[in-house]
XYZ file of C-alpha atoms in Angstrom:
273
model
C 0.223 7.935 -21.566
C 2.847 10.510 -21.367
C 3.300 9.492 -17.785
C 3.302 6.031 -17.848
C 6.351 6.311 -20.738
C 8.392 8.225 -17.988
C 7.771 5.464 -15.693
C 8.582 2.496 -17.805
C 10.955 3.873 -20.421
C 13.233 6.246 -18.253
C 15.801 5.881 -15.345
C 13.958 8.684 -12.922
C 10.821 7.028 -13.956
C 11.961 3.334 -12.922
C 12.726 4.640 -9.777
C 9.475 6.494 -8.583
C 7.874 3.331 -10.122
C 9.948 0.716 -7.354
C 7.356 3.295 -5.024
C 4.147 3.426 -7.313
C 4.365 0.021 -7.699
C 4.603 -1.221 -3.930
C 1.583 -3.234 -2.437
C 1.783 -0.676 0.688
C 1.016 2.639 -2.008
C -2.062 0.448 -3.474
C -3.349 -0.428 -0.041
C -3.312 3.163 1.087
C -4.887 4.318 -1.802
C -7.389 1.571 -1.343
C -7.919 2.768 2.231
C -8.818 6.085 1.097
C -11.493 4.878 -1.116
C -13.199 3.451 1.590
C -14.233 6.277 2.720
C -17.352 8.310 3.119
C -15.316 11.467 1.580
C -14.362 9.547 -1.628
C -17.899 9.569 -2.770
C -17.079 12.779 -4.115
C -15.430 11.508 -7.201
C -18.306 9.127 -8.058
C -19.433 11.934 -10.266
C -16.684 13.052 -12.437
C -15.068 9.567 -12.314
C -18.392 8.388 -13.825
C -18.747 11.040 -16.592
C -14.596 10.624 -17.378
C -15.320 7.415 -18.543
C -19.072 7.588 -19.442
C -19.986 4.902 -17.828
C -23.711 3.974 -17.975
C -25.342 4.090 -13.889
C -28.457 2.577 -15.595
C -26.914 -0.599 -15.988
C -25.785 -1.154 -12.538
C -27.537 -1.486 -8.805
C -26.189 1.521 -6.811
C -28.414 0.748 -3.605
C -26.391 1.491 -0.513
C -23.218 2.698 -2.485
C -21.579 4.868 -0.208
C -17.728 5.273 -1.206
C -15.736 5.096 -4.270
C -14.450 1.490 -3.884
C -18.546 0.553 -3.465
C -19.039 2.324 -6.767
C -15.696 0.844 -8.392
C -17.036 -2.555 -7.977
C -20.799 -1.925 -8.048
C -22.757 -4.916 -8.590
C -24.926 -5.167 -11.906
C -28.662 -5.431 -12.902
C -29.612 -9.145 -13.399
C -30.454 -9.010 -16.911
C -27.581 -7.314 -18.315
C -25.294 -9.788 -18.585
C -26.250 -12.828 -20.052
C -24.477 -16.081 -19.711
C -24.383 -18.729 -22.186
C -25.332 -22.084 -20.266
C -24.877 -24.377 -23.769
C -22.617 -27.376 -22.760
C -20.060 -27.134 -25.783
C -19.400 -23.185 -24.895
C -16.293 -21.018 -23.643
C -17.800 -17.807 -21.976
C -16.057 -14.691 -21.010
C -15.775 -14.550 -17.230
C -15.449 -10.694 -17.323
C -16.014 -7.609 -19.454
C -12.538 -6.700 -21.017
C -10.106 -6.910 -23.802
C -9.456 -10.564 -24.754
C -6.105 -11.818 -25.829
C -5.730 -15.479 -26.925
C -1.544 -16.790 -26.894
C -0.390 -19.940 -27.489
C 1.601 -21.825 -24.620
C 5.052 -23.170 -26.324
C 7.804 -24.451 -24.828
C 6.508 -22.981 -21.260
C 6.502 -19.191 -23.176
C 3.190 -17.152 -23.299
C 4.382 -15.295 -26.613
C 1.747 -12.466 -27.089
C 2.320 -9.718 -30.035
C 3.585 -6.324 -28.943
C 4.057 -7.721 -25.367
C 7.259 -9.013 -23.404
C 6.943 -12.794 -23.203
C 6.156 -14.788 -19.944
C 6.788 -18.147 -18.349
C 3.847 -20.110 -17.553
C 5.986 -21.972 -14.767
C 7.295 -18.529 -13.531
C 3.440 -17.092 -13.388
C 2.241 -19.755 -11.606
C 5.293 -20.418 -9.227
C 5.102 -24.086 -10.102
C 6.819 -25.701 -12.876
C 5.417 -29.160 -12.501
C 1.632 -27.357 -12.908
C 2.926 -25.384 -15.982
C 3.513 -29.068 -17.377
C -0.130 -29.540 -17.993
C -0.374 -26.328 -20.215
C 1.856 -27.169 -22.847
C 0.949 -26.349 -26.578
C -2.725 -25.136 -24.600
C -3.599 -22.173 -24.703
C -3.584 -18.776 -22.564
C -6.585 -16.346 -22.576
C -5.766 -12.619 -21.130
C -8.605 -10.810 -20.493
C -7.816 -6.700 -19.538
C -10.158 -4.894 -17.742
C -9.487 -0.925 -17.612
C -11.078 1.269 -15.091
C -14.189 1.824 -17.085
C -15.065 -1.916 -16.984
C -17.560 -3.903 -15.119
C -14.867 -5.258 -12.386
C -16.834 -8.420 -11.167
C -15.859 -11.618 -12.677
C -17.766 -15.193 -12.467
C -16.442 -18.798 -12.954
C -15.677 -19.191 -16.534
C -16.984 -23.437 -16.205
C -18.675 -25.299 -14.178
C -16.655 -28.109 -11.837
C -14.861 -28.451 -8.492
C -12.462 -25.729 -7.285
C -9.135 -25.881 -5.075
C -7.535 -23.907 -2.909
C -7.078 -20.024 -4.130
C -2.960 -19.726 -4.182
C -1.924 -15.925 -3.746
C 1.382 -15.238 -5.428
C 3.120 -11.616 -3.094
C 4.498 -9.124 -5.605
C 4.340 -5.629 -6.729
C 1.257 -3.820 -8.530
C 2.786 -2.387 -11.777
C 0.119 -0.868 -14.255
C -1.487 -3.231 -16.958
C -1.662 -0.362 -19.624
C 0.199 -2.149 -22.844
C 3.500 0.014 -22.257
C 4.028 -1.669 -19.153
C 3.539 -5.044 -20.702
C 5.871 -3.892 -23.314
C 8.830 -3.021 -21.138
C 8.324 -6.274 -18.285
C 7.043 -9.498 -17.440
C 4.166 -7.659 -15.621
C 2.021 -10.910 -14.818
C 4.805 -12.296 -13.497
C 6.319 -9.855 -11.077
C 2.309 -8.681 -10.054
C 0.436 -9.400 -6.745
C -1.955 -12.303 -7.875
C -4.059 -15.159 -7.066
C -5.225 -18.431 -8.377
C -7.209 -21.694 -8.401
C -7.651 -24.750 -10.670
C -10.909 -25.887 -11.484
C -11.616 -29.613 -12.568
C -14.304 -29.490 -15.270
C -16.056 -32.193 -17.546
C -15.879 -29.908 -20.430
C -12.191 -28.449 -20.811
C -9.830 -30.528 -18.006
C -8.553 -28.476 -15.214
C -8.190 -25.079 -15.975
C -6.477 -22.675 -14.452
C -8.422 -19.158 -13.405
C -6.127 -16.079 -12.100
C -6.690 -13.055 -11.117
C -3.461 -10.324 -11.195
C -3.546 -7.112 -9.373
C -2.360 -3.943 -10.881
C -1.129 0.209 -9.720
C -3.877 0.714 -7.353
C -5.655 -1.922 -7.246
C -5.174 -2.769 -3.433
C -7.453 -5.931 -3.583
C -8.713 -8.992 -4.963
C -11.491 -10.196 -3.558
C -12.835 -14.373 -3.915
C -15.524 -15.800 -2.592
C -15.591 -19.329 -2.484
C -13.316 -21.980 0.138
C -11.366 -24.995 -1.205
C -13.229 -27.810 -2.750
C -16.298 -26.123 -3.793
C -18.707 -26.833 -6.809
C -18.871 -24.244 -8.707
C -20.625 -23.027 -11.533
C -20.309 -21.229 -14.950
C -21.316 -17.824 -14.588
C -21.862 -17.555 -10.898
C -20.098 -14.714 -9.340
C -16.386 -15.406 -8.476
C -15.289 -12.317 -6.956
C -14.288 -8.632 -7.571
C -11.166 -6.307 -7.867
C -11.223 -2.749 -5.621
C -9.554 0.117 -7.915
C -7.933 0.018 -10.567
C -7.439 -1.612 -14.098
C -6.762 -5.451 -13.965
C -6.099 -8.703 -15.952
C -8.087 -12.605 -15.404
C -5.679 -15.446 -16.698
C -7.189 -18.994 -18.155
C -4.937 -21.427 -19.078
C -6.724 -24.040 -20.582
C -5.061 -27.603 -21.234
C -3.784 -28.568 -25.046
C -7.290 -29.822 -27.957
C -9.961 -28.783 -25.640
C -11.186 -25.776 -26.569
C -11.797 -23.814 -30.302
C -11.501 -20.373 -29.882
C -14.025 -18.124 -32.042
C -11.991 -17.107 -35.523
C -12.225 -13.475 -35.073
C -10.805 -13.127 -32.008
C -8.124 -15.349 -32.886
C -7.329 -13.899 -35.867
C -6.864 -10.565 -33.918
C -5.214 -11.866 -31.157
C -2.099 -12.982 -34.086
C -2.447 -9.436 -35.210
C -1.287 -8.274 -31.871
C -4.482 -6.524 -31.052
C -7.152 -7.240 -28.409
C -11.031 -8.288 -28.563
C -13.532 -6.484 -26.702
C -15.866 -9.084 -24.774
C -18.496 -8.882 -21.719
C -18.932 -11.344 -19.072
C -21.153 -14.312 -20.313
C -20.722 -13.710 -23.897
C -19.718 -17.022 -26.373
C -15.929 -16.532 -27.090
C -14.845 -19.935 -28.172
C -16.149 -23.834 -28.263
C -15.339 -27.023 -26.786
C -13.361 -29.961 -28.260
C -15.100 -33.432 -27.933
C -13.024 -36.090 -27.751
């Protein structure tokens, strides 16, 4: 934490950050993980953050970015297939906003255009008084995500920019989602309108990987894609009296404070019309 205050709170810091934060530092480190001699800190990476091997498939990993976004065992995450339910599309820490006036106000954070996020003001439109749902994933989280509804999906729109850290100082200090490396499609549901579903790079985290082309059916809870290293952030906007967000997290998302979720899990309802 100490370090990340230099960074974001002082003048020497800002200026070692305009290098930590380049796409070209990310994508070396990223490079490195590939290969066969970063599967030496599998191990102490693993035990740092005590994450549980048992849970995932580890056939065939070889390096550290094969570890980072190891795929799971089929039973341990669980997705809720009940028409009228919101899932989590990830395991992370869940943040529900409002969307006012274009503004993404969240608690403790530096506020955010919706137009400015998604480079499009005209899309941002469709948003207003919805709502936006910020899921953070830190480095000890399952880093696969899956389609959070079921419907056809466009194009994926990447969005250049730099890779500053998602810890909460940096969201304190800077529009982080806005200035970050990120990509995004919309996805035309029966349930919940077109949504939007993001994915935003962060320090280190060299890539995001999708899977599926333009026009596709998709479906809730099949695998969308993965991040390489590093902590990250999914965005859904979803469009104004569609969906009912579970009380508790909504009650500590006004408090400022964040919801632990995993992918699959019930986190809010739908609105019939």
């Amino acid at each position: 934490m100490a370090g990340l205050n230099f960074l974001y709170r002082t003048l020497p810091g800002r200026c070692c950050l305009k290098l930590l934060s380049a796409r070209w530092v990310s994508g070396l480190v990223g490079a490195l993980l590939d290969t066969r001699a970063s599967q030496l800190l599998i191990r102490p990476f693993s035990r740092r953050f005590d994450i549980d091997q048992s849970e995932y498939d580890l056939t065939g990993i070889g390096t550290f970015n094969q570890f980072f976004c190891r795929p799971i065992k089929e039973d341990r995450r669980p997705v809720c297939h009940e028409p009228e339910v919101l899932i989590a599309p990830c395991d992370g820490l869940l943040k529900v906003i409002p969307v006012e006036n274009d503004t993404v106000l969240p608690v403790k954070q530096s506020a955010f255009s919706v137009g400015q996020l998604l480079r499009s003001k005209g899309l941002s439109a469709r948003y207003e008084g919805g709502l936006c749902l910020v899921f953070r994933l830190c480095v000890n989280h399952y880093h696969r995500y899956c389609y959070i509804e079921s419907g056809k999906k466009s194009r994926d729109r990447y969005i250049p920019g730099r890779l500053n850290t998602v810890r909460p100082v940096a969201l304190r200090e800077r529009p982080v989602f806005c200035e970050n490396s990120r990509e995004y499609c919309l996805i035309k549901t029966e349930t919940v309108g077109t949504l939007v579903q993001m994915e935003v790079g962060a320090m280190l985290v060299g890539k995001i990987r999708n899977k599926e082309p333009a026009n596709a059916l998709v479906r809730r809870g099949n695998e969308k894609g993965h991040f390489e290293y590093g902590g990250s952030t999914i965005i859904v906007l979803i469009q104004k009296d569609r969906i009912r967000i579970d009380r508790e997290i909504l009650t500590s998302s006004a408090e400022g404070a964040e919801t632990p979720v995993k992918m699959g899990q019930k986190i809010g309802s739908t609105i019939r019309a």
